mmCIF file with all atom_site columns, C-alpha atoms in Angstrom:
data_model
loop_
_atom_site.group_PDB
_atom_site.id
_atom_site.type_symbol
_atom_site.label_atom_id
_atom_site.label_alt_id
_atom_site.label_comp_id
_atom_site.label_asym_id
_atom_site.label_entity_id
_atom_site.label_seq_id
_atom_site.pdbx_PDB_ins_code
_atom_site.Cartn_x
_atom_site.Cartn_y
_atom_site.Cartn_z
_atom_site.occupancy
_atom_site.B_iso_or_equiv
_atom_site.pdbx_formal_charge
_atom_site.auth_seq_id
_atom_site.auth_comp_id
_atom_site.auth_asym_id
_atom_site.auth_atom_id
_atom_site.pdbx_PDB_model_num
ATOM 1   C CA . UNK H 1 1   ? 102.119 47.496  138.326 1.00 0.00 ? 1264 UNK H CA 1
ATOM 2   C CA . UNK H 1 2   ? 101.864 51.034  136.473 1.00 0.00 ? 1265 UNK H CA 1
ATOM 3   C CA . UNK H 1 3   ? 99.662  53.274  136.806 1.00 0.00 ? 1266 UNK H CA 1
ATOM 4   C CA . UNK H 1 4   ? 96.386  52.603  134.422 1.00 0.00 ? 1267 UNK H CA 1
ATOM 5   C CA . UNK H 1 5   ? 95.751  56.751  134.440 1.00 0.00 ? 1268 UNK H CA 1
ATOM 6   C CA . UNK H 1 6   ? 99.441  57.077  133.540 1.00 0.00 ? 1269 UNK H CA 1
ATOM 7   C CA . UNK H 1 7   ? 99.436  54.859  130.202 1.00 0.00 ? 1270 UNK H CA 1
ATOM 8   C CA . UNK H 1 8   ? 96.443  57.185  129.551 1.00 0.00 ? 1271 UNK H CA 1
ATOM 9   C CA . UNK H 1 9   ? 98.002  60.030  130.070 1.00 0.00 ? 1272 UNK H CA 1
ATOM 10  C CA . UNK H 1 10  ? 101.329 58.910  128.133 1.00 0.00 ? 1273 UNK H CA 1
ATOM 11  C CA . UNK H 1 11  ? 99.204  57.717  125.073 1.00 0.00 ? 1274 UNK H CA 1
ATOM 12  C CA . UNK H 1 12  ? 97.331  61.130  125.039 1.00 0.00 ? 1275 UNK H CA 1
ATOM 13  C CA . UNK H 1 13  ? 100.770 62.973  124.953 1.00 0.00 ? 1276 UNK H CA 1
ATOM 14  C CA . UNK H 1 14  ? 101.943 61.405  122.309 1.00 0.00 ? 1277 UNK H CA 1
ATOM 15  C CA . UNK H 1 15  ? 99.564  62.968  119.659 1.00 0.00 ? 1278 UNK H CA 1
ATOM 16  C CA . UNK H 1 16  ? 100.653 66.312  121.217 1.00 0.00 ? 1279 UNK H CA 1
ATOM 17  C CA . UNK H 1 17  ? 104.422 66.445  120.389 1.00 0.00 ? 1280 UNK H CA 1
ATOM 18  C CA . UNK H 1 18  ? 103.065 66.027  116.721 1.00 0.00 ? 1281 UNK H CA 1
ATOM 19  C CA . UNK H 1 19  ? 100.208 69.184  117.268 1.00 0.00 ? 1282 UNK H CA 1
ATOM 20  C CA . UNK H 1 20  ? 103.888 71.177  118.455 1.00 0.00 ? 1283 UNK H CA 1
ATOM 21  C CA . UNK H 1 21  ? 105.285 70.151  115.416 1.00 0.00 ? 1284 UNK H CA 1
ATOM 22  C CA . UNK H 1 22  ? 102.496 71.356  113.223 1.00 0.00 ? 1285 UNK H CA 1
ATOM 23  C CA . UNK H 1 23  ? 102.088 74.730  115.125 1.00 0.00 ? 1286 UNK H CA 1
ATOM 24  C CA . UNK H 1 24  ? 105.697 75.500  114.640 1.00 0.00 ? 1287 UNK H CA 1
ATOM 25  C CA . UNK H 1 25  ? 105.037 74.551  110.869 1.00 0.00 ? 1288 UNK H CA 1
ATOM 26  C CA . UNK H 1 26  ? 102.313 76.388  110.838 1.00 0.00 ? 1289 UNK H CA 1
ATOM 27  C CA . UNK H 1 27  ? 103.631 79.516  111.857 1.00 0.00 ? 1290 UNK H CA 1
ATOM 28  C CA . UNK H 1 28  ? 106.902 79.591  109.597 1.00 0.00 ? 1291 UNK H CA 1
ATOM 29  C CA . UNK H 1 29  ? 104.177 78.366  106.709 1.00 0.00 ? 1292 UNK H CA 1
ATOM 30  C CA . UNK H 1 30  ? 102.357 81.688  107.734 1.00 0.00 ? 1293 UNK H CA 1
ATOM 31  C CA . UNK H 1 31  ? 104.960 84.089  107.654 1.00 0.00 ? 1294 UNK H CA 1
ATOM 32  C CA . UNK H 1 32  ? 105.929 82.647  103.843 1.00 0.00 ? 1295 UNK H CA 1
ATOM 33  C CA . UNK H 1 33  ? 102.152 83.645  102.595 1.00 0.00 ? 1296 UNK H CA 1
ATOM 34  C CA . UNK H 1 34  ? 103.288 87.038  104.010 1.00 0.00 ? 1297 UNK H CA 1
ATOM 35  C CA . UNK H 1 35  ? 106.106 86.969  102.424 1.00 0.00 ? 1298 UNK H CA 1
ATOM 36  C CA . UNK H 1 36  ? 105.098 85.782  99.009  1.00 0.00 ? 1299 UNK H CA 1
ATOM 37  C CA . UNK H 1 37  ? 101.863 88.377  99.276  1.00 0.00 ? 1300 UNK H CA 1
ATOM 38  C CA . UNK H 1 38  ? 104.225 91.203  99.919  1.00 0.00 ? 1301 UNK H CA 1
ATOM 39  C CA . UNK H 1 39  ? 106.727 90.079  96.991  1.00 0.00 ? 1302 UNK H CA 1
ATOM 40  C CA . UNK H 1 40  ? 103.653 90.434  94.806  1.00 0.00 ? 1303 UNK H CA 1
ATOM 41  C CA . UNK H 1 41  ? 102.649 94.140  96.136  1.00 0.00 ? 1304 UNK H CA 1
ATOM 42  C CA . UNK H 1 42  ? 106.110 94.861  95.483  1.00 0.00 ? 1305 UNK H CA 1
ATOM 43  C CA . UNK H 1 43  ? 106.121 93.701  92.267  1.00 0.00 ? 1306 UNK H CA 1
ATOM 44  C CA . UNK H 1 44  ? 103.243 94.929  91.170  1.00 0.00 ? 1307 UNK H CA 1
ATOM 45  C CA . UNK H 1 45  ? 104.189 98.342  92.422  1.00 0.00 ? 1308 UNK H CA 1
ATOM 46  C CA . UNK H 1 46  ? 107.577 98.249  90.146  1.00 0.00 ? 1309 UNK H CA 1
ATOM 47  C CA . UNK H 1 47  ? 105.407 97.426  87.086  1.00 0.00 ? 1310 UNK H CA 1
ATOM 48  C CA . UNK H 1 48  ? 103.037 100.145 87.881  1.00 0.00 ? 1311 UNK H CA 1
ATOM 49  C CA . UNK H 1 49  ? 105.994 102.276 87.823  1.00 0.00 ? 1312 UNK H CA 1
ATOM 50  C CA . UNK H 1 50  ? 107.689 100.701 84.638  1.00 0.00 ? 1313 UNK H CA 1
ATOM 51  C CA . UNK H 1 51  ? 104.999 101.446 82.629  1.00 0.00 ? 1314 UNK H CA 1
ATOM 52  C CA . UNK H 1 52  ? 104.863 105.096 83.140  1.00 0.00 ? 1315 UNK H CA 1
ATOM 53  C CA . UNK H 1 53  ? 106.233 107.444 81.071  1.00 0.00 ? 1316 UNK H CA 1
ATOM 54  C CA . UNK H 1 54  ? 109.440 107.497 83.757  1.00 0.00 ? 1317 UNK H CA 1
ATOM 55  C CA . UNK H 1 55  ? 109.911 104.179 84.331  1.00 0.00 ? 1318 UNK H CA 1
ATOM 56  C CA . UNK H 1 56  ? 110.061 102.997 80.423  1.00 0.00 ? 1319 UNK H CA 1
ATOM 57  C CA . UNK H 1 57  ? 113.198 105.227 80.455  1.00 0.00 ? 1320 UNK H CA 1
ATOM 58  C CA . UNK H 1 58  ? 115.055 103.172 82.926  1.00 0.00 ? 1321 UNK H CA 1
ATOM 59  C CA . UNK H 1 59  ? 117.867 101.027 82.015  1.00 0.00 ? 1322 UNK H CA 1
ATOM 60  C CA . UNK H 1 60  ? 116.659 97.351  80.898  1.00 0.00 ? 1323 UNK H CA 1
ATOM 61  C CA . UNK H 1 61  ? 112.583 98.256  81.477  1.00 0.00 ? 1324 UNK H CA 1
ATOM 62  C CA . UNK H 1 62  ? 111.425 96.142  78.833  1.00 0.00 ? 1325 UNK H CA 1
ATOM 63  C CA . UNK H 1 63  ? 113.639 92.875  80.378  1.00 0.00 ? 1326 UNK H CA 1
ATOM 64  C CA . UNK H 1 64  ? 112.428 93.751  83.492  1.00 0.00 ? 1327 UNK H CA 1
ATOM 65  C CA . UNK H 1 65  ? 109.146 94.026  82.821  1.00 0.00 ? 1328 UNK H CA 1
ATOM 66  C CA . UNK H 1 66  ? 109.171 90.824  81.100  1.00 0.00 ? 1329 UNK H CA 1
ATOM 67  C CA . UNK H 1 67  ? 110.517 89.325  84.256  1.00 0.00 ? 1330 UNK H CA 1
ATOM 68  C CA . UNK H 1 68  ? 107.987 90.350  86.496  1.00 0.00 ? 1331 UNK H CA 1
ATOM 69  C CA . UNK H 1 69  ? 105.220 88.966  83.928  1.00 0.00 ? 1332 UNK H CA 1
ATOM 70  C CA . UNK H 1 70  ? 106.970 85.992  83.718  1.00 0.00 ? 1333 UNK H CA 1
ATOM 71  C CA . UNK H 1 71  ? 107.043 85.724  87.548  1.00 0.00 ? 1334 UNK H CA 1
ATOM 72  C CA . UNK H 1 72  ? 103.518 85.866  88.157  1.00 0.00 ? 1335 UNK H CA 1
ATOM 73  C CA . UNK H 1 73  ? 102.338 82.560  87.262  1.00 0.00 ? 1336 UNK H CA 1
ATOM 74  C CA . UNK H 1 74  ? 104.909 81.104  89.728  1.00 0.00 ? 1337 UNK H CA 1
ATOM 75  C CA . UNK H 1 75  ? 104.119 83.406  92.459  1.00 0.00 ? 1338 UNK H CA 1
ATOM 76  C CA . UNK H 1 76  ? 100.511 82.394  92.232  1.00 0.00 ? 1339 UNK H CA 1
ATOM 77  C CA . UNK H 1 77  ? 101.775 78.884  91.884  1.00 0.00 ? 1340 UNK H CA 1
ATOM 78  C CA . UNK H 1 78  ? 104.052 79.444  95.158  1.00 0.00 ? 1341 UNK H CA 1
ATOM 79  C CA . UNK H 1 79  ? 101.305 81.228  97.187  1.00 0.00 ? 1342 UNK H CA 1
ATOM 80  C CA . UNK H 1 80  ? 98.562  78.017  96.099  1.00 0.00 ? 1343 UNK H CA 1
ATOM 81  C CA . UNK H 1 81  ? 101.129 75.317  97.532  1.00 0.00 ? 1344 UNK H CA 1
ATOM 82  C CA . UNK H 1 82  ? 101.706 77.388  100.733 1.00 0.00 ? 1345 UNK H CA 1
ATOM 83  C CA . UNK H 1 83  ? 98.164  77.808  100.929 1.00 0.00 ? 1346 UNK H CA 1
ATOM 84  C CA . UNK H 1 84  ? 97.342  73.855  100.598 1.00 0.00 ? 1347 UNK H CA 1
ATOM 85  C CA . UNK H 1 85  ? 100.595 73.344  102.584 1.00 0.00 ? 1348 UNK H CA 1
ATOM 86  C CA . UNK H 1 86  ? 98.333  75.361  105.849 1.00 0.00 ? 1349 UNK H CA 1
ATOM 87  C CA . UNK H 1 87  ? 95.284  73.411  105.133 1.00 0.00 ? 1350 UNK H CA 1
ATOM 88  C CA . UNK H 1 88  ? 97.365  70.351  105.694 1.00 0.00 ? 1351 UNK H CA 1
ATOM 89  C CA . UNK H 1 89  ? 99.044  71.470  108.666 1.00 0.00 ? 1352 UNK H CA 1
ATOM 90  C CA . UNK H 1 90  ? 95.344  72.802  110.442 1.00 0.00 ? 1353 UNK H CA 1
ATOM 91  C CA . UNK H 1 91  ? 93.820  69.140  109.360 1.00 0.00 ? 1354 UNK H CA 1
ATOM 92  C CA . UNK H 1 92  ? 96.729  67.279  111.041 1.00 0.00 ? 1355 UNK H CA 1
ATOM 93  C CA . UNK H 1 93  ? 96.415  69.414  114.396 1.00 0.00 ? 1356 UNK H CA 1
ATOM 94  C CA . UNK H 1 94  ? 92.878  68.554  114.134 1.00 0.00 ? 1357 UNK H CA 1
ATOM 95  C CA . UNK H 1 95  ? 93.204  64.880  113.600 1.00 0.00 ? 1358 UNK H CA 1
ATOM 96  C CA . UNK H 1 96  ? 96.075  65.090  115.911 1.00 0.00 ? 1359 UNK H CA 1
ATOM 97  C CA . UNK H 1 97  ? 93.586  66.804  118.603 1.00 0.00 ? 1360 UNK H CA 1
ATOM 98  C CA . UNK H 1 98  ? 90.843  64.143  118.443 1.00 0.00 ? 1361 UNK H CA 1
ATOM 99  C CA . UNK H 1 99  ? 93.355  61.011  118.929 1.00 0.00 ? 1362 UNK H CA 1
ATOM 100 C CA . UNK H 1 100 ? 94.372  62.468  122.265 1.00 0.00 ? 1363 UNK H CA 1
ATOM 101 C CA . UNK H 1 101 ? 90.222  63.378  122.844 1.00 0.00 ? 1364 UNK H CA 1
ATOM 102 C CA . UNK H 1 102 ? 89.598  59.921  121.776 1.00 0.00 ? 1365 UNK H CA 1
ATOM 103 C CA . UNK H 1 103 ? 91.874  57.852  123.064 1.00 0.00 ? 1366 UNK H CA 1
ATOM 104 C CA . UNK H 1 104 ? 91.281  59.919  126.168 1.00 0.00 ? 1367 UNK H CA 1
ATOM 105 C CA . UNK H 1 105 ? 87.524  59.764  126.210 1.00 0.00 ? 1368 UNK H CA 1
ATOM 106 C CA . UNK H 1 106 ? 87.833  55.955  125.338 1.00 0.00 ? 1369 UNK H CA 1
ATOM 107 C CA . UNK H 1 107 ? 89.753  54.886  128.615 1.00 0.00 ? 1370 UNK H CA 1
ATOM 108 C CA . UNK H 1 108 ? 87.770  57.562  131.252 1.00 0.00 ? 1371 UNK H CA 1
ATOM 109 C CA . UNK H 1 109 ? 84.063  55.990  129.716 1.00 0.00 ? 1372 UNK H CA 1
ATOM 110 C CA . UNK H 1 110 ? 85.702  52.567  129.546 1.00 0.00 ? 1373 UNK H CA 1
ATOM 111 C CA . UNK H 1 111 ? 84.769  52.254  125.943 1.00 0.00 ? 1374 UNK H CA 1
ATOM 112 C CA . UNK H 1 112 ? 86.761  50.024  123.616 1.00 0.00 ? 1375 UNK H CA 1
ATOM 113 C CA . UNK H 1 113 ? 87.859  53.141  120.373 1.00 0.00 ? 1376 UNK H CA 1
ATOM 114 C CA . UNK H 1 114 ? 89.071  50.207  118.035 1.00 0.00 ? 1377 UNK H CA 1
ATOM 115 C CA . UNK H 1 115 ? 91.916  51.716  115.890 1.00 0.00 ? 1378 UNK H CA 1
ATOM 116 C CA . UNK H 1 116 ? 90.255  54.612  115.678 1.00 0.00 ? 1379 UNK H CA 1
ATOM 117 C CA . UNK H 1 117 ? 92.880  56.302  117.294 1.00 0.00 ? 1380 UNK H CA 1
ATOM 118 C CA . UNK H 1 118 ? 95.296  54.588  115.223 1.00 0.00 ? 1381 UNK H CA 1
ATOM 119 C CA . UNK H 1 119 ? 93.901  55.785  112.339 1.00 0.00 ? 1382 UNK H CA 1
ATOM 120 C CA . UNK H 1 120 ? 93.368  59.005  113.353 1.00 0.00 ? 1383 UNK H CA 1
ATOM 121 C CA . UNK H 1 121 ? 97.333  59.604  113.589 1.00 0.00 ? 1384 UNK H CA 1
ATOM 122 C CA . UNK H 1 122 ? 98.129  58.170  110.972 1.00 0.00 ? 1385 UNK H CA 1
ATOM 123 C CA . UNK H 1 123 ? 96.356  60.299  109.124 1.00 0.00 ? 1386 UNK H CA 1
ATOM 124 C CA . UNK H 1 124 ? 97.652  63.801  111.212 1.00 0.00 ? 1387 UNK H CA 1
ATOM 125 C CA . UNK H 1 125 ? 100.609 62.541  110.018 1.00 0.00 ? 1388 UNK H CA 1
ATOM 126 C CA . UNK H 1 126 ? 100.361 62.056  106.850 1.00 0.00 ? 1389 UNK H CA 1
ATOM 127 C CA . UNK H 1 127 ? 98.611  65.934  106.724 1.00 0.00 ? 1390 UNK H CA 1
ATOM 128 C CA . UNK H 1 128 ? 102.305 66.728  108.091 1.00 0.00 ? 1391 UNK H CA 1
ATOM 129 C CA . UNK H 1 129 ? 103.266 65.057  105.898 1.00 0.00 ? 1392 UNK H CA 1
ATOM 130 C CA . UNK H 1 130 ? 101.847 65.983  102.997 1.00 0.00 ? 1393 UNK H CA 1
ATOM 131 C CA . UNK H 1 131 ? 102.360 69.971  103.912 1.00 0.00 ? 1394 UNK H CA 1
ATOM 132 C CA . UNK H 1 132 ? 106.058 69.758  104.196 1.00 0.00 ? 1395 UNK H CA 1
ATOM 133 C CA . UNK H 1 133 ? 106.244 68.295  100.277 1.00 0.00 ? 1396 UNK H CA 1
ATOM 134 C CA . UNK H 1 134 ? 103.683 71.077  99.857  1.00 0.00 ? 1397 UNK H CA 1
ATOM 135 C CA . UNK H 1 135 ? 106.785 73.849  101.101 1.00 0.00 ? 1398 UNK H CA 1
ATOM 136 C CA . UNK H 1 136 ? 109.438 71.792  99.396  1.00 0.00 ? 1399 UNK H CA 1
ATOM 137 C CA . UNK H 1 137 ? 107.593 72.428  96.081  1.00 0.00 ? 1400 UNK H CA 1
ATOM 138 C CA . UNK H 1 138 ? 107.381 76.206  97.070  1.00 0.00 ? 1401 UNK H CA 1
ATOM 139 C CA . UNK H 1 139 ? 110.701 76.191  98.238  1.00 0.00 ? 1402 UNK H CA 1
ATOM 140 C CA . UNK H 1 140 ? 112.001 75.433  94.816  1.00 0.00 ? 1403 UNK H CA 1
ATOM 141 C CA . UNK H 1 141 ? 109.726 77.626  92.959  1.00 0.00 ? 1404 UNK H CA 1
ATOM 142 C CA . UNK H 1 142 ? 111.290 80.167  95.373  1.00 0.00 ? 1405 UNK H CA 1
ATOM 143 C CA . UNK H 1 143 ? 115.116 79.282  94.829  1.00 0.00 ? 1406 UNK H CA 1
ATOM 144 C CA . UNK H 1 144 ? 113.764 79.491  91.159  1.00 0.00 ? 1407 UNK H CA 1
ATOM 145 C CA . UNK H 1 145 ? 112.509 83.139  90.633  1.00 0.00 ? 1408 UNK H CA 1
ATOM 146 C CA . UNK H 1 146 ? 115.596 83.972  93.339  1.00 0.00 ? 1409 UNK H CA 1
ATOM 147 C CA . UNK H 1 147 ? 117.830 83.010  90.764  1.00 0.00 ? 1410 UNK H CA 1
ATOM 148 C CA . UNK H 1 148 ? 116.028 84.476  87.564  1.00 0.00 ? 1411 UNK H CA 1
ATOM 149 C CA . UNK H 1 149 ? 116.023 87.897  89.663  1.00 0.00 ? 1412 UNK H CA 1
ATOM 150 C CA . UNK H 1 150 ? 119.892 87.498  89.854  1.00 0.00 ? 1413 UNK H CA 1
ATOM 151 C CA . UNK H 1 151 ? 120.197 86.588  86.514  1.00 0.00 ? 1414 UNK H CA 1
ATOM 152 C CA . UNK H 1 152 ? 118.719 90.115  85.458  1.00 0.00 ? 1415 UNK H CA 1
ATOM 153 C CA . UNK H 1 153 ? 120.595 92.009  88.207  1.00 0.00 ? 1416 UNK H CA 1
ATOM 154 C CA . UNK H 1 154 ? 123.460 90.879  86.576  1.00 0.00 ? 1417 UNK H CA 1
ATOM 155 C CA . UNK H 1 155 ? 122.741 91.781  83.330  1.00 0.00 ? 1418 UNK H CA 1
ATOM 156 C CA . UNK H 1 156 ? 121.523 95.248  85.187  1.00 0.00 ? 1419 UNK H CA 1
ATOM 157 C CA . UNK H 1 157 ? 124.877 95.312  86.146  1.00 0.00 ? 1420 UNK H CA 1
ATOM 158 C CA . UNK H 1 158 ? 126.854 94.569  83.127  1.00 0.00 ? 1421 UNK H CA 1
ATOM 159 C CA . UNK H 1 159 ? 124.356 97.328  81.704  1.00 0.00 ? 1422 UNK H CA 1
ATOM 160 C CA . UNK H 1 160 ? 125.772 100.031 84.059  1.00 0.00 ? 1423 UNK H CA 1
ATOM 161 C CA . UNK H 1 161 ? 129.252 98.958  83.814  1.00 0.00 ? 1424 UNK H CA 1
ATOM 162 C CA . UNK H 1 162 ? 129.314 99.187  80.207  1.00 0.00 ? 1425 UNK H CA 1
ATOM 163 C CA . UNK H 1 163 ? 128.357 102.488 80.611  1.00 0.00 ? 1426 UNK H CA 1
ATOM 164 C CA . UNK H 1 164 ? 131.370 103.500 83.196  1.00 0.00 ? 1427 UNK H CA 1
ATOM 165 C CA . UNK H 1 165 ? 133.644 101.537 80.307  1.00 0.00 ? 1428 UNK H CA 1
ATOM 166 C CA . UNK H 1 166 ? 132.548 104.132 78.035  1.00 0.00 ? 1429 UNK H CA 1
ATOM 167 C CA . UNK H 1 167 ? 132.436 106.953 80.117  1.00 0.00 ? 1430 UNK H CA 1
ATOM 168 C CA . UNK H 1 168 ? 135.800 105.853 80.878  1.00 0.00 ? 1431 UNK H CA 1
ATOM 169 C CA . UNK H 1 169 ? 137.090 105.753 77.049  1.00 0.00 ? 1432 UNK H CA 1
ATOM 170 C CA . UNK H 1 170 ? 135.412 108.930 76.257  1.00 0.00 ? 1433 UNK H CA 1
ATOM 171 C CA . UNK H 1 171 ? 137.181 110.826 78.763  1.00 0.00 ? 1434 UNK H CA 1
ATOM 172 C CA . UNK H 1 172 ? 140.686 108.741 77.722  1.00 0.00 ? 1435 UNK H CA 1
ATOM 173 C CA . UNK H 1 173 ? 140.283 110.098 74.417  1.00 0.00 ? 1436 UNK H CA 1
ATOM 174 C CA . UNK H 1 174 ? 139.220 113.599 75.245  1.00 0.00 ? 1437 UNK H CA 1
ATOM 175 C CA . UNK H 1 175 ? 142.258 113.324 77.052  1.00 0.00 ? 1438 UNK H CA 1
ATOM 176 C CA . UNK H 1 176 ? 144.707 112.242 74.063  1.00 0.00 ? 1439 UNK H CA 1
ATOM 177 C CA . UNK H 1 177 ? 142.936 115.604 72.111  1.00 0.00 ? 1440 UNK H CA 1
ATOM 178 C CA . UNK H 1 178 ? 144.108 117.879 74.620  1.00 0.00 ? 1441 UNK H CA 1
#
C-alpha cells in the first residue's frame, strides 16, 4: 500500500509545476513592460527632437511625426494588456500557492477541503490562462506598429534613393556639358 504522506506530497506538487510556469511567464511578461516603456522614452525623445527647429528639416518629419502620434494609442493599448496579462499571472501563482497550502493543510489536520482545492486550480489556471491571450493580443499590436515602422523606413528609403537618382543624373548631365 502507498505511502498516505506520499499522495500528499504528489498532490501538493502538482500545483507547483503550474507556479514554474507562471514565474517563467512572468518574467518574459516583465521584460516586455520594459521593453514597451523604453519604446515610448524613445519615441518620445524623437518627437521632442522632430519638433525643433532641426528636426522639422529632416527628410519625411511630418510622416514621421504622424507615425509616432499614431503609435501612441497602441503603445498604451500594448503596455495595458501586458499590464493585465501580470496581474493574471501573480493571481494564478497565488491561487496556485493556496491549493498546495490547502490541500496540504487539509490532509496534515485531517480535515475534509471539499473541492476547494479543485476549484482553486482551476481557477490558477484559467489566470494562466487568461494572461497568455492577454500577450497574444499585445503580441499582435506589436507585429502591428513593427510593420507600420517598416512601412515608413521604406518610404525613408525610397526618399534617400531618389535623391542619389538625382544626384546621379545631375552629375550625368554635367558630364554631357563638358
Amino acid at each position: 500500500m502507498a505511502d498516505p504522506s506520499l499522495a500528499v506530497l504528489t498532490a501538493m506538487i502538482t500545483p507547483a509545476v503550474l507556479i514554474s510556469g507562471a514565474g517563467t511567464l512572468l518574467m518574459s511578461t516583465s521584460t516586455r513592460l520594459g521593453r514597451s516603456t523604453d519604446r515610448v522614452r524613445v519615441l518620445t525623445s524623437r518627437f521632442k527632437f522632430l519638433v525643433s527647429e532641426e528636426g522639422q528639416r529632416e527628410p519625411l518629419a511630418r510622416d514621421e511625426k504622424r507615425m509616432i502620434i499614431e503609435q501612441l494609442p497602441r503603445l498604451t493599448r500594448r503596455t495595458r494588456y501586458i499590464q493585465r496579462a501580470m496581474q493574471a499571472f501573480y493571481l494564478a501563482v497565488t491561487l496556485l500557492v493556496c491549493t498546495s497550502i490547502l490541500i496540504g493543510a487539509g490532509n496534515l489536520g485531517s480535515f475534509d477541503t471539499g473541492f476547494a482545492p479543485i476549484l482553486l486550480a482551476i481557477l490558477g489556471a484559467g489566470g494562466l490562462a487568461y494572461g497568455a491571450l492577454l500577450l497574444s493580443y499585445e503580441a499582435t499590436l506589436s507585429a502591428i506598429t513593427t510593420r507600420e515602422e517598416m512601412r515608413f523606413l521604406e518610404k525613408l528609403g525610397a526618399h534617400y534613393a531618389g535623391l542619389y537618382d538625382e544626384r546621379a543624373e545631375a552629375l550625368r548631365v554635367e558630364g554631357q556639358r563638358v
